[in-house]
């Protein structure tokens, strides 16, 4: 079987430095099945031949594998040291020279510090929310239950 467009796109993404799953997603496979598709495609004889051929060409020309897309490696980034982890993650996230995947991971790690999950919070927060919902602290009391003489409820 010939190398299809999706298989070719997958092989090119793998050669660019992406993981099998990420390469499958970039080639157009579903995110839900990308991991399995990537594993299957790496073992495919046509894709394997394409990868081997490209790697031989790179080795023959003296080039090394292409660096990951998105920027220079982490060693090339100059971020001043800080004791605050949120500040550090903010600097990494906003560093344009950092790899895009590294920036996204920093943003994900910083989320719990900046935004709380819905429904998250302690007893004080719950009491505060209930207090906001009450219109008046001294609202009307419920009507008393009436009882007839003899103890029977009416």
C-alpha positions as a Markdown table, in Angstrom:
| # | Residue | x | y | z |
|---|---|---|---|---|
| 1 | Unk | 0.0 | 0.0 | 0.0 |
| 2 | Unk | 1.3 | 3.5 | -0.8 |
| 3 | Unk | 2.0 | 6.2 | 1.6 |
| 4 | Unk | -1.2 | 8.2 | 2.1 |
| 5 | Unk | -1.5 | 11.9 | 2.9 |
| 6 | Unk | -2.2 | 11.3 | 6.5 |
| 7 | Unk | 0.7 | 8.8 | 6.9 |
| 8 | Unk | 3.0 | 11.3 | 5.2 |
| 9 | Unk | 1.9 | 14.1 | 7.5 |
| 10 | Unk | 2.4 | 11.8 | 10.5 |
| 11 | Unk | 5.9 | 10.8 | 9.4 |
| 12 | Unk | 6.8 | 14.5 | 8.8 |
| 13 | Unk | 5.6 | 15.4 | 12.3 |
| 14 | Unk | 7.6 | 12.6 | 13.9 |
| 15 | Unk | 10.7 | 13.8 | 12.0 |
| 16 | Unk | 10.0 | 17.3 | 13.3 |
| 17 | Unk | 10.3 | 16.0 | 16.9 |
| 18 | Unk | 6.7 | 15.4 | 18.0 |
| 19 | Unk | 5.6 | 12.4 | 20.0 |
| 20 | Unk | 3.6 | 9.7 | 18.2 |
| 21 | Unk | 0.4 | 10.9 | 19.7 |
| 22 | Unk | 1.0 | 14.6 | 18.9 |
| 23 | Unk | 2.1 | 13.6 | 15.4 |
| 24 | Unk | -1.1 | 11.6 | 14.9 |
| 25 | Unk | -3.2 | 14.6 | 16.0 |
| 26 | Unk | -1.3 | 16.9 | 13.7 |
| 27 | Unk | -1.8 | 14.5 | 10.8 |
| 28 | Unk | -5.6 | 14.7 | 11.3 |
| 29 | Unk | -6.4 | 11.7 | 13.5 |
| 30 | Unk | -8.9 | 12.0 | 16.3 |
| 31 | Unk | -7.5 | 13.1 | 19.7 |
| 32 | Unk | -9.4 | 10.2 | 21.3 |
| 33 | Unk | -7.6 | 7.6 | 19.3 |
| 34 | Unk | -4.4 | 9.5 | 18.5 |
| 35 | Unk | -2.2 | 7.5 | 20.9 |
| 36 | Unk | -3.3 | 4.1 | 19.4 |
| 37 | Unk | -3.1 | 5.5 | 15.9 |
| 38 | Unk | 0.5 | 6.8 | 16.5 |
| 39 | Unk | 1.6 | 3.5 | 17.9 |
| 40 | Unk | 0.1 | 1.7 | 14.9 |
| 41 | Unk | 1.5 | 4.1 | 12.4 |
| 42 | Unk | 5.1 | 3.9 | 13.6 |
| 43 | Unk | 5.0 | 0.1 | 13.0 |
| 44 | Unk | 3.4 | 0.6 | 9.5 |
| 45 | Unk | 5.9 | -0.6 | 6.9 |
| 46 | Unk | 5.3 | 2.4 | 4.6 |
| 47 | Unk | 5.7 | 4.9 | 7.4 |
| 48 | Unk | 8.7 | 3.1 | 8.8 |
| 49 | Unk | 10.4 | 3.1 | 5.3 |
| 50 | Unk | 9.7 | 6.9 | 5.0 |
| 51 | Unk | 11.2 | 7.6 | 8.5 |
| 52 | Unk | 14.2 | 5.4 | 7.8 |
| 53 | Unk | 14.8 | 7.1 | 4.5 |
| 54 | Unk | 14.6 | 10.6 | 5.9 |
| 55 | Unk | 16.9 | 9.7 | 8.8 |
| 56 | Unk | 19.5 | 8.3 | 6.5 |
| 57 | Unk | 19.3 | 11.4 | 4.4 |
| 58 | Unk | 19.8 | 13.5 | 7.5 |
| 59 | Unk | 22.8 | 11.4 | 8.6 |
| 60 | Unk | 24.3 | 11.4 | 5.1 |
| 61 | Unk | 24.2 | 15.2 | 4.9 |
| 62 | Unk | 25.7 | 15.7 | 8.4 |
| 63 | Unk | 22.6 | 17.3 | 9.7 |
| 64 | Unk | 21.1 | 16.3 | 13.0 |
| 65 | Unk | 17.4 | 15.8 | 13.7 |
| 66 | Unk | 15.3 | 18.9 | 13.5 |
| 67 | Unk | 14.8 | 20.7 | 16.8 |
| 68 | Unk | 11.3 | 20.7 | 18.2 |
| 69 | Unk | 9.0 | 23.3 | 16.7 |
| 70 | Unk | 8.3 | 26.3 | 18.9 |
| 71 | Unk | 11.7 | 27.7 | 19.8 |
| 72 | Unk | 15.1 | 27.0 | 21.2 |
| 73 | Unk | 15.7 | 24.4 | 24.0 |
| 74 | Unk | 15.1 | 25.3 | 27.6 |
| 75 | Unk | 18.9 | 25.8 | 28.1 |
| 76 | Unk | 18.8 | 28.9 | 25.9 |
| 77 | Unk | 16.1 | 30.7 | 27.9 |
| 78 | Unk | 17.3 | 33.3 | 30.4 |
| 79 | Unk | 14.9 | 33.6 | 33.3 |
| 80 | Unk | 16.0 | 35.5 | 36.5 |
| 81 | Unk | 15.8 | 33.3 | 39.6 |
| 82 | Unk | 12.9 | 33.8 | 42.0 |
| 83 | Unk | 11.6 | 32.1 | 45.1 |
| 84 | Unk | 8.0 | 32.5 | 44.1 |
| 85 | Unk | 6.8 | 29.5 | 42.0 |
| 86 | Unk | 3.8 | 31.4 | 40.5 |
| 87 | Unk | 6.1 | 34.3 | 39.4 |
| 88 | Unk | 8.6 | 31.8 | 37.9 |
| 89 | Unk | 5.8 | 30.0 | 36.0 |
| 90 | Unk | 4.4 | 33.4 | 34.8 |
| 91 | Unk | 7.9 | 34.3 | 33.4 |
| 92 | Unk | 8.2 | 30.9 | 31.6 |
| 93 | Unk | 4.7 | 31.2 | 30.2 |
| 94 | Unk | 5.3 | 34.7 | 28.9 |
| 95 | Unk | 8.8 | 34.0 | 27.5 |
| 96 | Unk | 8.5 | 34.2 | 23.7 |
| 97 | Unk | 11.8 | 32.3 | 23.2 |
| 98 | Unk | 10.5 | 29.2 | 25.2 |
| 99 | Unk | 9.2 | 26.1 | 23.5 |
| 100 | Unk | 5.4 | 26.4 | 23.0 |
| 101 | Unk | 4.8 | 23.1 | 24.8 |
| 102 | Unk | 6.8 | 24.3 | 27.8 |
| 103 | Unk | 4.8 | 27.5 | 27.9 |
| 104 | Unk | 1.5 | 25.6 | 27.8 |
| 105 | Unk | 2.7 | 23.3 | 30.6 |
| 106 | Unk | 3.6 | 26.3 | 32.7 |
| 107 | Unk | 0.2 | 27.8 | 32.1 |
| 108 | Unk | -1.5 | 24.6 | 33.1 |
| 109 | Unk | 0.6 | 24.3 | 36.3 |
| 110 | Unk | -0.3 | 27.9 | 37.2 |
| 111 | Unk | -4.1 | 27.5 | 36.8 |
| 112 | Unk | -4.9 | 26.2 | 40.3 |
| 113 | Unk | -3.0 | 29.2 | 41.8 |
| 114 | Unk | -4.9 | 31.8 | 39.8 |
| 115 | Unk | -8.4 | 30.3 | 39.4 |
| 116 | Unk | -10.3 | 28.0 | 41.7 |
| 117 | Unk | -12.5 | 25.2 | 40.4 |
| 118 | Unk | -16.2 | 25.5 | 40.5 |
| 119 | Unk | -17.5 | 24.1 | 43.7 |
| 120 | Unk | -14.2 | 24.3 | 45.3 |
| 121 | Unk | -13.9 | 26.1 | 48.6 |
| 122 | Unk | -14.2 | 25.6 | 52.4 |
| 123 | Unk | -16.9 | 26.1 | 54.9 |
| 124 | Unk | -16.3 | 29.8 | 55.2 |
| 125 | Unk | -16.9 | 30.3 | 51.5 |
| 126 | Unk | -20.0 | 28.2 | 51.6 |
| 127 | Unk | -21.4 | 30.2 | 54.5 |
| 128 | Unk | -20.6 | 33.4 | 52.6 |
| 129 | Unk | -22.4 | 32.1 | 49.5 |
| 130 | Unk | -25.5 | 31.2 | 51.6 |
| 131 | Unk | -25.4 | 34.6 | 53.2 |
| 132 | Unk | -25.5 | 36.3 | 49.8 |
| 133 | Unk | -28.6 | 34.2 | 48.8 |
| 134 | Unk | -30.6 | 35.2 | 51.9 |
| 135 | Unk | -32.6 | 38.4 | 51.2 |
| 136 | Unk | -33.2 | 39.4 | 54.8 |
| 137 | Unk | -31.8 | 37.9 | 58.0 |
| 138 | Unk | -35.0 | 38.6 | 59.9 |
| 139 | Unk | -37.5 | 37.3 | 57.3 |
| 140 | Unk | -41.1 | 36.2 | 58.2 |
| 141 | Unk | -41.3 | 33.2 | 60.4 |
| 142 | Unk | -43.4 | 30.2 | 59.3 |
| 143 | Unk | -47.1 | 30.3 | 60.5 |
| 144 | Unk | -47.6 | 28.3 | 63.8 |
| 145 | Unk | -49.3 | 25.0 | 63.6 |
| 146 | Unk | -52.8 | 25.1 | 65.0 |
| 147 | Unk | -54.1 | 22.4 | 67.4 |
| 148 | Unk | -57.7 | 22.0 | 68.5 |
| 149 | Unk | -58.6 | 21.5 | 72.1 |
| 150 | Unk | -58.0 | 17.9 | 72.9 |
| 151 | Unk | -54.6 | 17.7 | 71.3 |
| 152 | Unk | -55.7 | 16.8 | 67.7 |
| 153 | Unk | -54.0 | 18.7 | 64.9 |
| 154 | Unk | -56.3 | 20.6 | 62.6 |
